mmCIF file with all atom_site columns, C-alpha atoms in Angstrom:
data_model
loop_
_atom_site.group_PDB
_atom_site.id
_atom_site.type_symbol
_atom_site.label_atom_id
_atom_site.label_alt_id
_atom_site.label_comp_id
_atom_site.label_asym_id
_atom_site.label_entity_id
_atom_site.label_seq_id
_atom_site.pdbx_PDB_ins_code
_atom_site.Cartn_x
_atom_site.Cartn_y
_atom_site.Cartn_z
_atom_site.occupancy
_atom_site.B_iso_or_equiv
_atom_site.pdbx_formal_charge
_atom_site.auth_seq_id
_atom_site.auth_comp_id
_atom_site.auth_asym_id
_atom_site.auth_atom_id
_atom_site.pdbx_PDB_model_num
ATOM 1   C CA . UNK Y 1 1   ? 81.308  97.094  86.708  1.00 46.00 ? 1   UNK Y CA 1
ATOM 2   C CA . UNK Y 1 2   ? 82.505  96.994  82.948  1.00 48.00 ? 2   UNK Y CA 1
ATOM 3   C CA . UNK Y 1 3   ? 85.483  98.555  81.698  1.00 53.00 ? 3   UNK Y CA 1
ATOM 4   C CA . UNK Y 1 4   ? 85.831  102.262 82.329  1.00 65.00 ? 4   UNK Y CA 1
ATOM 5   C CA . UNK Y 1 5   ? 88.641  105.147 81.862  1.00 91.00 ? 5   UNK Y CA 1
ATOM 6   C CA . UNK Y 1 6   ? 89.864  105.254 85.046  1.00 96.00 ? 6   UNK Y CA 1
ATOM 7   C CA . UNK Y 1 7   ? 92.638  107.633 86.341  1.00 97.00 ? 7   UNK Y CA 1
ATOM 8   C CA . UNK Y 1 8   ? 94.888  107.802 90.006  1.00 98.00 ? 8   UNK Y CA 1
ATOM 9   C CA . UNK Y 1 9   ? 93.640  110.021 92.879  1.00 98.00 ? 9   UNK Y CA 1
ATOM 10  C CA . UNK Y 1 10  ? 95.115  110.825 96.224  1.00 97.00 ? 10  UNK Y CA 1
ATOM 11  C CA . UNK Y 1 11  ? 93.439  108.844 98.919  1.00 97.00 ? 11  UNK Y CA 1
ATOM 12  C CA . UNK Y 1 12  ? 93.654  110.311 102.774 1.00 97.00 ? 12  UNK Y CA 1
ATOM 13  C CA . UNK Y 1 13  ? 94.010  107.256 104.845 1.00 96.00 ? 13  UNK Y CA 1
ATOM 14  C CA . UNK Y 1 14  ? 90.659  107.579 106.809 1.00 96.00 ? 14  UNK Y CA 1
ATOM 15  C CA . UNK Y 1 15  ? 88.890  107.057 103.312 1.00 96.00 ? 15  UNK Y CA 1
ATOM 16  C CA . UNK Y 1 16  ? 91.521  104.221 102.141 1.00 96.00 ? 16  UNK Y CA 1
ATOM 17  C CA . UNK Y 1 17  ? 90.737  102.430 105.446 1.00 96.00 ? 17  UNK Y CA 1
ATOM 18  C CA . UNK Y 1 18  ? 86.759  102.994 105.022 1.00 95.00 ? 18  UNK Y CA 1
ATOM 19  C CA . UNK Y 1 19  ? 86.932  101.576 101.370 1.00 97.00 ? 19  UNK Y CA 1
ATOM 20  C CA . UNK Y 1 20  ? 88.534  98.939  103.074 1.00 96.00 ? 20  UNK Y CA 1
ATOM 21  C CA . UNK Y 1 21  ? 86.084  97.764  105.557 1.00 94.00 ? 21  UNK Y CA 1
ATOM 22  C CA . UNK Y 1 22  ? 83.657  98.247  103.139 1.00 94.00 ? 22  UNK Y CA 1
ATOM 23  C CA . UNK Y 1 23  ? 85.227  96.102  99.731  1.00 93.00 ? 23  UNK Y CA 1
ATOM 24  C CA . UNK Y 1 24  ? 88.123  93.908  101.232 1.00 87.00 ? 24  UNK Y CA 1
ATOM 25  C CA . UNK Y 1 25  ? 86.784  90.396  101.198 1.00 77.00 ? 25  UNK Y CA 1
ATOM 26  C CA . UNK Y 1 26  ? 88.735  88.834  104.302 1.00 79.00 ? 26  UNK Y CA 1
ATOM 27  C CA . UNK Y 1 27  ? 91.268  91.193  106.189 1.00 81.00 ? 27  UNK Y CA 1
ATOM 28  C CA . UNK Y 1 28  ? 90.373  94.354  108.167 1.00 81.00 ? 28  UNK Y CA 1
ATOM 29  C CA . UNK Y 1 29  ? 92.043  97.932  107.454 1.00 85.00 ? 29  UNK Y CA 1
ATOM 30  C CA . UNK Y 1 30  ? 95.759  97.591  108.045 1.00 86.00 ? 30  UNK Y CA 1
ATOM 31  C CA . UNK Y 1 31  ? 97.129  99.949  111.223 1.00 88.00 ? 31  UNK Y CA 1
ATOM 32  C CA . UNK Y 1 32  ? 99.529  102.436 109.591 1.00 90.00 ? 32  UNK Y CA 1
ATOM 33  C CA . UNK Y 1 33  ? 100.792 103.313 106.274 1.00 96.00 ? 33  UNK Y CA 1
ATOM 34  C CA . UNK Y 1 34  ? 102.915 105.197 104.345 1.00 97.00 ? 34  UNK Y CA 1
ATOM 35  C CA . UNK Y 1 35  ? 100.822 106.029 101.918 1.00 98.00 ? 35  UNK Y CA 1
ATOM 36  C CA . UNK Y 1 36  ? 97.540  105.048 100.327 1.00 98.00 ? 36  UNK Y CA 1
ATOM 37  C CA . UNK Y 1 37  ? 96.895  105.589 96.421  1.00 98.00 ? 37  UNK Y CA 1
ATOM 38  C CA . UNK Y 1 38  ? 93.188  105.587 94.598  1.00 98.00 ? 38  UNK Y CA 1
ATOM 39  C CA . UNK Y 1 39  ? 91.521  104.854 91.280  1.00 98.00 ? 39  UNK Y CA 1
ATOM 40  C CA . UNK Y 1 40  ? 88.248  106.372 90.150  1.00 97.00 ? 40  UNK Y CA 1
ATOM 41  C CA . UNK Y 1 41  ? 86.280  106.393 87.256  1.00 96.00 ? 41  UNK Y CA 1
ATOM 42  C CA . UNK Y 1 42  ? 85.478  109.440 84.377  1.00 95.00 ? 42  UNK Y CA 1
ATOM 43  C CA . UNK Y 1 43  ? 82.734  110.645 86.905  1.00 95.00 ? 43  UNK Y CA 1
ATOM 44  C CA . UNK Y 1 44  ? 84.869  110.766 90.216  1.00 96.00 ? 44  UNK Y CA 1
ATOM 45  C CA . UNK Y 1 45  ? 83.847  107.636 91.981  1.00 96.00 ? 45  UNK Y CA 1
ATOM 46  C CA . UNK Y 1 46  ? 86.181  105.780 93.487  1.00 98.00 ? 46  UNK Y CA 1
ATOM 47  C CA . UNK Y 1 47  ? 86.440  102.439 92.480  1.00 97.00 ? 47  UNK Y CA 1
ATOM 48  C CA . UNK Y 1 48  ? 89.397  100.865 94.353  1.00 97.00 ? 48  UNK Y CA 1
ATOM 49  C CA . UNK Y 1 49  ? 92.233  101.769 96.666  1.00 98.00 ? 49  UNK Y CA 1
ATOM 50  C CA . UNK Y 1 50  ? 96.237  100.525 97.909  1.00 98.00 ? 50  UNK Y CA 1
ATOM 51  C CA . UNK Y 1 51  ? 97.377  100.788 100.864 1.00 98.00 ? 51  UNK Y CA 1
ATOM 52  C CA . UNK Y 1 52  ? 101.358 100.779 101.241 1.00 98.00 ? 52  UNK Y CA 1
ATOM 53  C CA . UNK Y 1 53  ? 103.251 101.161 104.518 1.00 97.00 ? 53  UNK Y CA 1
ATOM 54  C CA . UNK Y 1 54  ? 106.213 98.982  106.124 1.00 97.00 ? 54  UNK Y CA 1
ATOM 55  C CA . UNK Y 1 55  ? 106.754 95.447  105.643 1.00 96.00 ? 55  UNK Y CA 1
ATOM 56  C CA . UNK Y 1 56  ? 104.717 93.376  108.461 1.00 91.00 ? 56  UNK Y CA 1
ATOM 57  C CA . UNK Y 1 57  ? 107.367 90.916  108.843 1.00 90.00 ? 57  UNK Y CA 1
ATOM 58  C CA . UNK Y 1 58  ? 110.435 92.293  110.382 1.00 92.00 ? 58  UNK Y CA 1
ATOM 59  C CA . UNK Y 1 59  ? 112.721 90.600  108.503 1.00 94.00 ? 59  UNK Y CA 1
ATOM 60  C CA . UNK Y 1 60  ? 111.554 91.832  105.625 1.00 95.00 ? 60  UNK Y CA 1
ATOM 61  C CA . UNK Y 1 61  ? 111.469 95.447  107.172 1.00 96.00 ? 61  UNK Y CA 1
ATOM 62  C CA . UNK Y 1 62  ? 114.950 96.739  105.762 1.00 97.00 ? 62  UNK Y CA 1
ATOM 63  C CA . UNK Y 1 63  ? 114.563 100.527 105.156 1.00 97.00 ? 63  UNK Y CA 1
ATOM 64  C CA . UNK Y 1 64  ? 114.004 99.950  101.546 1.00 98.00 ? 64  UNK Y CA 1
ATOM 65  C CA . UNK Y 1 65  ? 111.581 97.762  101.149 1.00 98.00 ? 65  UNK Y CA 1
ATOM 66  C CA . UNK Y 1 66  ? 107.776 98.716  100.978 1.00 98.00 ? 66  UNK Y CA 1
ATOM 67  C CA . UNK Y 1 67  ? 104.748 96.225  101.329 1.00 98.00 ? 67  UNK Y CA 1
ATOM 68  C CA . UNK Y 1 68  ? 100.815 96.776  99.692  1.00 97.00 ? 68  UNK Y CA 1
ATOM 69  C CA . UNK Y 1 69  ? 99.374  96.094  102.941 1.00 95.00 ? 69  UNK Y CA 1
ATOM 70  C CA . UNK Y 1 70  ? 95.662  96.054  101.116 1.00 95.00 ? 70  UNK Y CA 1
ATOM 71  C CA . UNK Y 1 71  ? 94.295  96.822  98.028  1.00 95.00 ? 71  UNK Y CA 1
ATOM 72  C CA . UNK Y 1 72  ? 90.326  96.810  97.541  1.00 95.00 ? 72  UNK Y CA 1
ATOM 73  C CA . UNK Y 1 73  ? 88.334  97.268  94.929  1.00 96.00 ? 73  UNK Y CA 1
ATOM 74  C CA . UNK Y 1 74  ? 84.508  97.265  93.915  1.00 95.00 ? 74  UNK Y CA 1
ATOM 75  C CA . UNK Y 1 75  ? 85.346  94.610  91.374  1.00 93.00 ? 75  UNK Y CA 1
ATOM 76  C CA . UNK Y 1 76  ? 85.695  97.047  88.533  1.00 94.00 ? 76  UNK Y CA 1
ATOM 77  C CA . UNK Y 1 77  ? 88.189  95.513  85.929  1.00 92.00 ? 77  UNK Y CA 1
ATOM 78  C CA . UNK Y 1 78  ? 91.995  95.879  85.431  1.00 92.00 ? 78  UNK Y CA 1
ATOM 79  C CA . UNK Y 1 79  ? 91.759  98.105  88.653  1.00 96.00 ? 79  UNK Y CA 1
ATOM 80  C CA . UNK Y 1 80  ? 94.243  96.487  91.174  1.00 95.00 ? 80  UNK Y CA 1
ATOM 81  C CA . UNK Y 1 81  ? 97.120  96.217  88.002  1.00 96.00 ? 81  UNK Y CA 1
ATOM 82  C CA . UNK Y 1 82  ? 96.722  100.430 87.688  1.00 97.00 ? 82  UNK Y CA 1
ATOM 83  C CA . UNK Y 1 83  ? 97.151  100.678 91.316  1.00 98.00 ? 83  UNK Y CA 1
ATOM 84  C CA . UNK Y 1 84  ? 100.168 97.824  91.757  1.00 97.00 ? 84  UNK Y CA 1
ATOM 85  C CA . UNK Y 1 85  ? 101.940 99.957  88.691  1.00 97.00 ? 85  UNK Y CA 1
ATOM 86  C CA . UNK Y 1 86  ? 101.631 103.421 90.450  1.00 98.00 ? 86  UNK Y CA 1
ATOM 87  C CA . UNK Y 1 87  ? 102.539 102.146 93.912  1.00 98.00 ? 87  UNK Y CA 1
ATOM 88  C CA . UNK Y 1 88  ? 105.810 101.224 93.145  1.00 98.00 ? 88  UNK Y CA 1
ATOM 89  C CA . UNK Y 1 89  ? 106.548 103.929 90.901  1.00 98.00 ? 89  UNK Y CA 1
ATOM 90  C CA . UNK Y 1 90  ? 105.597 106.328 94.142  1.00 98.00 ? 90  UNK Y CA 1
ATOM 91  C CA . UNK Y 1 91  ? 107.591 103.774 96.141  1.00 98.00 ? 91  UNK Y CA 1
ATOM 92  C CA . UNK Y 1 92  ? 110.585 104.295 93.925  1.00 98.00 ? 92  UNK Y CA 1
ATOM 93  C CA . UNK Y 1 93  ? 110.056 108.467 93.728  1.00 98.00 ? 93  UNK Y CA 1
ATOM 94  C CA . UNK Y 1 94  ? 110.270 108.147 97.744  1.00 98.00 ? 94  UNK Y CA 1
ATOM 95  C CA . UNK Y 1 95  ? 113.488 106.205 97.400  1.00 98.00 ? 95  UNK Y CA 1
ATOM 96  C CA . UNK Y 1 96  ? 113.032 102.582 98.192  1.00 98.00 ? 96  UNK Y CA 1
ATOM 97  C CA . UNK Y 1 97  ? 114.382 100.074 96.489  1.00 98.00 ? 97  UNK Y CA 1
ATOM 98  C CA . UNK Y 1 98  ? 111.803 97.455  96.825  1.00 98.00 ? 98  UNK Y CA 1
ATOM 99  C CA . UNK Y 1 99  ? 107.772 96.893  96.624  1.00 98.00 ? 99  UNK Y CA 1
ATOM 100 C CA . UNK Y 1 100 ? 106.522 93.914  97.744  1.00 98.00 ? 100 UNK Y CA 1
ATOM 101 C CA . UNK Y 1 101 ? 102.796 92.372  98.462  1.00 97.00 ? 101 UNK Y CA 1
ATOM 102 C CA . UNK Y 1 102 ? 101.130 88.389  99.929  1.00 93.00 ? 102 UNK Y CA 1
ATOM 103 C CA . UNK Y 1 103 ? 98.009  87.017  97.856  1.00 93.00 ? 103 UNK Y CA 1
ATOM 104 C CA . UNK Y 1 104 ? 96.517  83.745  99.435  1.00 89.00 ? 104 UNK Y CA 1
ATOM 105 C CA . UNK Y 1 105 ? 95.821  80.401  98.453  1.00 88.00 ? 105 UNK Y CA 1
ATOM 106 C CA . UNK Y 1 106 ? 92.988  80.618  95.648  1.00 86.00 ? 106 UNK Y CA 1
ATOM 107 C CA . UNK Y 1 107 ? 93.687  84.613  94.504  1.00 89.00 ? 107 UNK Y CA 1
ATOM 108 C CA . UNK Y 1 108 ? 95.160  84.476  91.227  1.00 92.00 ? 108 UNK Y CA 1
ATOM 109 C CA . UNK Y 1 109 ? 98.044  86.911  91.023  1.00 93.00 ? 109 UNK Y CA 1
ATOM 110 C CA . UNK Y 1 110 ? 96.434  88.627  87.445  1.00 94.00 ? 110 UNK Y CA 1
ATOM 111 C CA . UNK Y 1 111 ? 96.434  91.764  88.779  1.00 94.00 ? 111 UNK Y CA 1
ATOM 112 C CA . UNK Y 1 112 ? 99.967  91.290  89.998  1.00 95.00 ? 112 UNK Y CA 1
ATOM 113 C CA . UNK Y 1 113 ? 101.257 89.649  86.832  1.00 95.00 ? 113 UNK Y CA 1
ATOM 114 C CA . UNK Y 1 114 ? 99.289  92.456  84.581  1.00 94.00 ? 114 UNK Y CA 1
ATOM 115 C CA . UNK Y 1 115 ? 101.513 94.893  87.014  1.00 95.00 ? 115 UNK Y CA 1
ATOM 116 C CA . UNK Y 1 116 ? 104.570 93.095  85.956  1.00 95.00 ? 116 UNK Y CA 1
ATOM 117 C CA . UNK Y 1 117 ? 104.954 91.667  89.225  1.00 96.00 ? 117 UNK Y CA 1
ATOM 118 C CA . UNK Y 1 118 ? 107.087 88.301  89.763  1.00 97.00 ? 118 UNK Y CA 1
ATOM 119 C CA . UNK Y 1 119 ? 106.504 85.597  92.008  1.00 97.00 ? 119 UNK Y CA 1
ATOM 120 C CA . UNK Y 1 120 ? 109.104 85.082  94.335  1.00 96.00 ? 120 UNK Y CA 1
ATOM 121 C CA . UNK Y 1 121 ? 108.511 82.806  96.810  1.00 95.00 ? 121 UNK Y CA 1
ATOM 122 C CA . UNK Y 1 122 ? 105.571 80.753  98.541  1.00 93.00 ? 122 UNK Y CA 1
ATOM 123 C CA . UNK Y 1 123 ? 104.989 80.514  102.557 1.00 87.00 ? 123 UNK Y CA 1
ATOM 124 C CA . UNK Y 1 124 ? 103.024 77.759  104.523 1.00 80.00 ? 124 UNK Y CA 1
ATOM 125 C CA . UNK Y 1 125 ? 100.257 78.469  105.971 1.00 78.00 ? 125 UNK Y CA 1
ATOM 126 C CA . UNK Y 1 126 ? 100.871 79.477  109.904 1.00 68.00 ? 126 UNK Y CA 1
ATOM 127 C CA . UNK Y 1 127 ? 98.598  79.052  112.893 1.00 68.00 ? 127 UNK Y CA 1
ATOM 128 C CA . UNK Y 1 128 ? 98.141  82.143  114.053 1.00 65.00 ? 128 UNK Y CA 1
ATOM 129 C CA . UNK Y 1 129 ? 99.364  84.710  115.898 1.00 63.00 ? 129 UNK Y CA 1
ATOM 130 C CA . UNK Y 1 130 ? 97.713  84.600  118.823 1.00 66.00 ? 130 UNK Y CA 1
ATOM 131 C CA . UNK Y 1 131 ? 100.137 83.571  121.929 1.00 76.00 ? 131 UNK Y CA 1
ATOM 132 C CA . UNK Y 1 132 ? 99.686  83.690  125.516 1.00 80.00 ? 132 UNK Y CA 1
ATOM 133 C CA . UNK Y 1 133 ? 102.089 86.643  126.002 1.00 82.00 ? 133 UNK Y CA 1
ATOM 134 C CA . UNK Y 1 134 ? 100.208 88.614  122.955 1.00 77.00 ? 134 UNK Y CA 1
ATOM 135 C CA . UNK Y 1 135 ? 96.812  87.981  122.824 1.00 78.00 ? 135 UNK Y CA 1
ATOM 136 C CA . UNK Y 1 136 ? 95.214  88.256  119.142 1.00 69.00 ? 136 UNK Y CA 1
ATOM 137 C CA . UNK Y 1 137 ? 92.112  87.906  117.291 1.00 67.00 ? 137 UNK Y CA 1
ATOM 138 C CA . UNK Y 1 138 ? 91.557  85.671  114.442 1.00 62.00 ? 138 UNK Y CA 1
ATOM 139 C CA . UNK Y 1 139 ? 90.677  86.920  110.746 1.00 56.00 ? 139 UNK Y CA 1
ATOM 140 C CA . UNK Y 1 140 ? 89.617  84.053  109.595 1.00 57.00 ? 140 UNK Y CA 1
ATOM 141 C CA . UNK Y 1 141 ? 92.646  83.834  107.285 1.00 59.00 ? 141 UNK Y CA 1
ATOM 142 C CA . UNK Y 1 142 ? 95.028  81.574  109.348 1.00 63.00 ? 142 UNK Y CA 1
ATOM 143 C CA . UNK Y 1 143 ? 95.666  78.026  107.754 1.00 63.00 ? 143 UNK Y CA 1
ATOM 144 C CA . UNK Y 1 144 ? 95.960  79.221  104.429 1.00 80.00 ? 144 UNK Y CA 1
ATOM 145 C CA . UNK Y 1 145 ? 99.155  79.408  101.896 1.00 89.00 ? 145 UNK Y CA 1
ATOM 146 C CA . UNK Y 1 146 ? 100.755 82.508  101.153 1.00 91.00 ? 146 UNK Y CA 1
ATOM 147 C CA . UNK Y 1 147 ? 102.545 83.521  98.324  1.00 94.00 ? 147 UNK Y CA 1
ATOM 148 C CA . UNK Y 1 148 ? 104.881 86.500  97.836  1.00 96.00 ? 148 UNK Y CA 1
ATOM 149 C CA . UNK Y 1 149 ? 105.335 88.881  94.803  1.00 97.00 ? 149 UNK Y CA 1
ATOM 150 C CA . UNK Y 1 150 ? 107.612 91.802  93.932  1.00 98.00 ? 150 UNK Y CA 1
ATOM 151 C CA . UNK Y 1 151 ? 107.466 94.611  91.775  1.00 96.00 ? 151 UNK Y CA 1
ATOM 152 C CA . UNK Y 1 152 ? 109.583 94.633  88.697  1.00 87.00 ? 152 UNK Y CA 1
#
C-alpha cells in the first residue's frame, strides 16, 4: 500500500494477536502483554499493530523496562516508526523507564532508526530452546543473529 494519513487506535489483544497470525512473517502471537497499540488508515482499516508486554529474557525483566514483543504490519509505509514512537511514549505515561525490541539478521532496523531508536547491542544466534526438562517447538527462527534496540 502507498502512503496514507494514518492515525493510532486502541487495539484489544484478541485483534492484535489475530493481525498477528495473519501479517507477522516468522514468529507466532506472543503469550501476554501489557498492552497492544494500532495504526489505521483515513477509512478505519487497520494497517499494522505493536504488541508490548514484559521483557522475555529475565535479565532484562527489571520492573522498568518494557519489550515490543511483535509488531505487524500489511506492508503499508512508515507504519512500524508511528507505532515504535507511540509505544514508548505510552510506556513512559505508565512509568517505565525503558522500551526495548530484537530485529533479526537481514531486517533492517528503518523503522527503528525512523523511531529514533539506537542500536545497542548484537546477540549470537542460539540453538533453541527446546531442552529435555522443557519441551519446545521450533519457529523456524533459531540460528539466526539478533540485534537489540532501545528507544530514545
Amino acid at each position: 500500500m502507498s502512503d496514507a494519513r494514518l492515525h493510532l487506535v486502541p487495539v484489544r489483544s484478541r485483534q492484535a494477536k489475530d493481525f498477528v497470525r495473519t501479517w507477522h512473517r516468522h514468529h507466532p502471537p506472543p503469550a501476554g502483554q501489557i498492552f497492544a497499540v494500532g495504526a489505521a488508515d483515513e477509512t478505519g482499516i487497520l494497517r499494522a499493530v505493536a504488541i508490548v508486554g514484559r521483557p522475555v529474557a529475565r535479565h532484562l525483566d527489571d520492573g522498568a523496562t518494557l519489550e515490543v514483543t511483535r509488531t505487524a504490519s500489511d506492508g503499508t509505509r512508515n507504519v512500524n516508526s508511528l507505532l515504535y514512537g507511540a509505544s514508548w511514549r505510552a510506556a513512559k505515561a505508565l512509568g517505565y523507564r525503558r522500551l526495548i525490541t530484537f530485529t533479526q539478521e537481514g531486517e533492517s532496523g528503518a523503522s527503528l532508526r525512523g523511531a529514533g531508536c539506537h542500536l545497542i547491542a548484537s546477540r549470537p544466534p542460539r540453538a533453541g530452546w527446546h531442552t529435555p526438562s522443557r519441551p519446545r517447538a521450533s519457529h523456524g527462527n533459531d540460528h539466526v543473529d539478533r540485534f537489540l534496540w532501545q528507544a530514545p
